[in-house]
């Protein structure tokens, strides 16, 4: 099986830190308030190492806060996104058990957040694969988007980190259905990131093994259009997960060179864009060996 990766495409990790820092209402009882410019400093930092070094403290903090305020769906959303994204972005691939543990915890948080938000979602985990689309149809409001998106991305990341477990892999269709519901409500949600996940999901298998490259490429192109050149991680995954899959060197290099030619300093995306440019350099350097 082709091992796929969602590392780095979870921009919500940075937004979650900012949410935690700049003010979360906890069950109507208390509010944390810190200067708003701290959130901007994180989102717009170009120093990946400093952010990586600081994030573990927030993981511990948010876990403790969820335990203290178990009825706050916003805290659970934050915990889901932060744990899932940290596992994907900053934990080395060889630390398999740690990645699995964190992604499983993130998925539990995502389901709990959705259930706390709407008790109709409490049994969503037990819905059969052939009934998941019908079950999801009841959520069609923009207010539902954070819960759908967080669940879909956490579920996808959990599957990635358990890619040698066919029981986990068998859930891929359900995770995809959740993200498809997300883009049905708002196609460009998270500046194309939901569409990007769908592109990656449809890039798992090569055409010879039943893959759907045409479907995948359509999602990547839609993601690029939604991002309008601002969310550079889309080009990176378009190149690494699709162009390499179909052995399209021209597309691969063109996408990555485009990433390197762009200004990474985009409000709210600078940190992620610097990560994207690092990955683009790495992929271009290995292209001769791959193609």
PDB file of C-alpha atoms in Angstrom, residues 114-232:
ATOM      1  CA  UNK A 114     -18.846  17.238  17.482  1.00  0.00           C
ATOM      2  CA  UNK A 115     -20.984  15.323  19.991  1.00  0.00           C
ATOM      3  CA  UNK A 116     -20.820  18.179  22.497  1.00  0.00           C
ATOM      4  CA  UNK A 117     -21.787  20.640  19.763  1.00  0.00           C
ATOM      5  CA  UNK A 118     -24.673  18.501  18.456  1.00  0.00           C
ATOM      6  CA  UNK A 119     -25.851  15.313  20.158  1.00  0.00           C
ATOM      7  CA  UNK A 120     -26.982  14.029  16.751  1.00  0.00           C
ATOM      8  CA  UNK A 121     -23.298  13.446  16.054  1.00  0.00           C
ATOM      9  CA  UNK A 122     -22.677  11.300  19.112  1.00  0.00           C
ATOM     10  CA  UNK A 123     -23.120   8.000  17.250  1.00  0.00           C
ATOM     11  CA  UNK A 124     -21.335   9.107  14.093  1.00  0.00           C
ATOM     12  CA  UNK A 125     -18.366   6.865  14.759  1.00  0.00           C
ATOM     13  CA  UNK A 126     -20.581   3.780  14.608  1.00  0.00           C
ATOM     14  CA  UNK A 127     -22.313   4.690  11.342  1.00  0.00           C
ATOM     15  CA  UNK A 128     -21.692   2.086   8.645  1.00  0.00           C
ATOM     16  CA  UNK A 129     -19.589   3.177   5.658  1.00  0.00           C
ATOM     17  CA  UNK A 130     -22.490   2.841   3.214  1.00  0.00           C
ATOM     18  CA  UNK A 131     -24.661   5.073   5.405  1.00  0.00           C
ATOM     19  CA  UNK A 132     -22.183   7.811   6.272  1.00  0.00           C
ATOM     20  CA  UNK A 133     -23.168  10.225   3.497  1.00  0.00           C
ATOM     21  CA  UNK A 134     -26.830  10.047   4.477  1.00  0.00           C
ATOM     22  CA  UNK A 135     -25.937  10.582   8.129  1.00  0.00           C
ATOM     23  CA  UNK A 136     -23.820  13.631   7.310  1.00  0.00           C
ATOM     24  CA  UNK A 137     -26.507  15.292   5.185  1.00  0.00           C
ATOM     25  CA  UNK A 138     -28.144  16.857   8.244  1.00  0.00           C
ATOM     26  CA  UNK A 139     -25.202  19.235   8.684  1.00  0.00           C
ATOM     27  CA  UNK A 140     -25.384  21.962   6.064  1.00  0.00           C
ATOM     28  CA  UNK A 141     -24.744  25.199   7.930  1.00  0.00           C
ATOM     29  CA  UNK A 142     -21.504  27.218   7.980  1.00  0.00           C
ATOM     30  CA  UNK A 143     -21.532  26.919  11.782  1.00  0.00           C
ATOM     31  CA  UNK A 144     -21.028  23.164  11.337  1.00  0.00           C
ATOM     32  CA  UNK A 145     -17.831  23.578   9.322  1.00  0.00           C
ATOM     33  CA  UNK A 146     -15.237  23.610  12.145  1.00  0.00           C
ATOM     34  CA  UNK A 147     -16.594  20.333  13.505  1.00  0.00           C
ATOM     35  CA  UNK A 148     -16.791  18.589  10.144  1.00  0.00           C
ATOM     36  CA  UNK A 149     -13.374  19.813   9.052  1.00  0.00           C
ATOM     37  CA  UNK A 150     -11.652  18.950  12.317  1.00  0.00           C
ATOM     38  CA  UNK A 151     -13.201  15.486  12.363  1.00  0.00           C
ATOM     39  CA  UNK A 152     -12.314  14.811   8.739  1.00  0.00           C
ATOM     40  CA  UNK A 153      -8.714  15.928   9.078  1.00  0.00           C
ATOM     41  CA  UNK A 154      -8.155  14.166  12.414  1.00  0.00           C
ATOM     42  CA  UNK A 155      -9.658  10.984  10.994  1.00  0.00           C
ATOM     43  CA  UNK A 156      -7.432  11.146   7.917  1.00  0.00           C
ATOM     44  CA  UNK A 157      -4.357  11.686  10.063  1.00  0.00           C
ATOM     45  CA  UNK A 158      -5.297   8.791  12.310  1.00  0.00           C
ATOM     46  CA  UNK A 159      -5.562   6.528   9.268  1.00  0.00           C
ATOM     47  CA  UNK A 160      -2.205   7.746   7.989  1.00  0.00           C
ATOM     48  CA  UNK A 161      -0.523   6.896  11.271  1.00  0.00           C
ATOM     49  CA  UNK A 162      -2.099   3.436  11.247  1.00  0.00           C
ATOM     50  CA  UNK A 163      -1.583   2.691   7.561  1.00  0.00           C
ATOM     51  CA  UNK A 164      -0.467  -0.875   8.312  1.00  0.00           C
ATOM     52  CA  UNK A 165      -3.772  -1.607  10.060  1.00  0.00           C
ATOM     53  CA  UNK A 166      -6.435  -2.539   7.514  1.00  0.00           C
ATOM     54  CA  UNK A 167      -9.210  -1.867  10.030  1.00  0.00           C
ATOM     55  CA  UNK A 168      -8.011   1.740  10.171  1.00  0.00           C
ATOM     56  CA  UNK A 169      -7.465   1.992   6.421  1.00  0.00           C
ATOM     57  CA  UNK A 170     -11.003   0.719   5.873  1.00  0.00           C
ATOM     58  CA  UNK A 171     -12.249   3.953   7.484  1.00  0.00           C
ATOM     59  CA  UNK A 172     -10.753   6.115   4.743  1.00  0.00           C
ATOM     60  CA  UNK A 173     -14.065   6.384   2.901  1.00  0.00           C
ATOM     61  CA  UNK A 174     -15.765   7.694   6.020  1.00  0.00           C
ATOM     62  CA  UNK A 175     -13.099  10.330   6.596  1.00  0.00           C
ATOM     63  CA  UNK A 176     -13.364  11.338   2.958  1.00  0.00           C
ATOM     64  CA  UNK A 177     -17.155  11.632   3.224  1.00  0.00           C
ATOM     65  CA  UNK A 178     -16.779  14.037   6.160  1.00  0.00           C
ATOM     66  CA  UNK A 179     -14.428  16.263   4.169  1.00  0.00           C
ATOM     67  CA  UNK A 180     -16.659  16.064   1.105  1.00  0.00           C
ATOM     68  CA  UNK A 181     -19.482  17.326   3.290  1.00  0.00           C
ATOM     69  CA  UNK A 182     -17.205  20.166   4.379  1.00  0.00           C
ATOM     70  CA  UNK A 183     -16.464  21.344   0.850  1.00  0.00           C
ATOM     71  CA  UNK A 184     -20.099  20.900  -0.142  1.00  0.00           C
ATOM     72  CA  UNK A 185     -20.922  23.618   2.401  1.00  0.00           C
ATOM     73  CA  UNK A 186     -17.928  25.830   1.594  1.00  0.00           C
ATOM     74  CA  UNK A 187     -15.680  24.667  -1.275  1.00  0.00           C
ATOM     75  CA  UNK A 188     -12.714  26.856  -0.399  1.00  0.00           C
ATOM     76  CA  UNK A 189     -12.785  26.244   3.340  1.00  0.00           C
ATOM     77  CA  UNK A 190      -9.490  26.954   5.109  1.00  0.00           C
ATOM     78  CA  UNK A 191      -8.104  28.530   1.918  1.00  0.00           C
ATOM     79  CA  UNK A 192      -8.266  25.292  -0.012  1.00  0.00           C
ATOM     80  CA  UNK A 193      -6.957  22.944   2.668  1.00  0.00           C
ATOM     81  CA  UNK A 194     -10.102  20.779   2.857  1.00  0.00           C
ATOM     82  CA  UNK A 195      -9.882  20.303  -0.920  1.00  0.00           C
ATOM     83  CA  UNK A 196      -6.201  19.476  -0.543  1.00  0.00           C
ATOM     84  CA  UNK A 197      -6.994  16.666   1.870  1.00  0.00           C
ATOM     85  CA  UNK A 198      -9.401  15.227  -0.682  1.00  0.00           C
ATOM     86  CA  UNK A 199      -6.727  15.440  -3.351  1.00  0.00           C
ATOM     87  CA  UNK A 200      -4.291  13.534  -1.140  1.00  0.00           C
ATOM     88  CA  UNK A 201      -6.897  10.911  -0.282  1.00  0.00           C
ATOM     89  CA  UNK A 202      -7.513  10.244  -3.950  1.00  0.00           C
ATOM     90  CA  UNK A 203      -3.765  10.042  -4.618  1.00  0.00           C
ATOM     91  CA  UNK A 204      -3.160   7.059  -2.385  1.00  0.00           C
ATOM     92  CA  UNK A 205      -3.160   4.415  -5.118  1.00  0.00           C
ATOM     93  CA  UNK A 206      -1.634   4.537  -8.610  1.00  0.00           C
ATOM     94  CA  UNK A 207      -4.034   4.054 -11.546  1.00  0.00           C
ATOM     95  CA  UNK A 208      -2.827   0.468 -12.035  1.00  0.00           C
ATOM     96  CA  UNK A 209      -4.171  -0.421  -8.574  1.00  0.00           C
ATOM     97  CA  UNK A 210      -7.501   1.332  -8.933  1.00  0.00           C
ATOM     98  CA  UNK A 211      -6.492   4.851  -8.047  1.00  0.00           C
ATOM     99  CA  UNK A 212      -8.412   7.864  -9.317  1.00  0.00           C
ATOM    100  CA  UNK A 213      -5.808  10.351 -10.536  1.00  0.00           C
ATOM    101  CA  UNK A 214      -8.343  12.408 -12.499  1.00  0.00           C
ATOM    102  CA  UNK A 215     -10.442  12.890  -9.364  1.00  0.00           C
ATOM    103  CA  UNK A 216      -7.350  13.707  -7.321  1.00  0.00           C
ATOM    104  CA  UNK A 217      -6.064  16.251  -9.820  1.00  0.00           C
ATOM    105  CA  UNK A 218      -9.430  17.988  -9.956  1.00  0.00           C
ATOM    106  CA  UNK A 219      -9.313  18.461  -6.184  1.00  0.00           C
ATOM    107  CA  UNK A 220      -5.749  19.788  -6.320  1.00  0.00           C
ATOM    108  CA  UNK A 221      -6.671  22.284  -9.012  1.00  0.00           C
ATOM    109  CA  UNK A 222      -9.710  23.440  -7.047  1.00  0.00           C
ATOM    110  CA  UNK A 223      -7.520  23.840  -3.979  1.00  0.00           C
ATOM    111  CA  UNK A 224      -5.042  25.965  -5.927  1.00  0.00           C
ATOM    112  CA  UNK A 225      -7.851  28.165  -7.194  1.00  0.00           C
ATOM    113  CA  UNK A 226      -9.275  28.587  -3.685  1.00  0.00           C
ATOM    114  CA  UNK A 227      -5.859  29.487  -2.257  1.00  0.00           C
ATOM    115  CA  UNK A 228      -5.093  32.040  -4.971  1.00  0.00           C
ATOM    116  CA  UNK A 229      -1.346  31.565  -4.575  1.00  0.00           C
ATOM    117  CA  UNK A 230      -1.316  32.202  -0.836  1.00  0.00           C
ATOM    118  CA  UNK A 231      -1.389  28.683   0.669  1.00  0.00           C
ATOM    119  CA  UNK A 232       1.866  27.231  -0.676  1.00  0.00           C
TER     120      UNK A 232
END
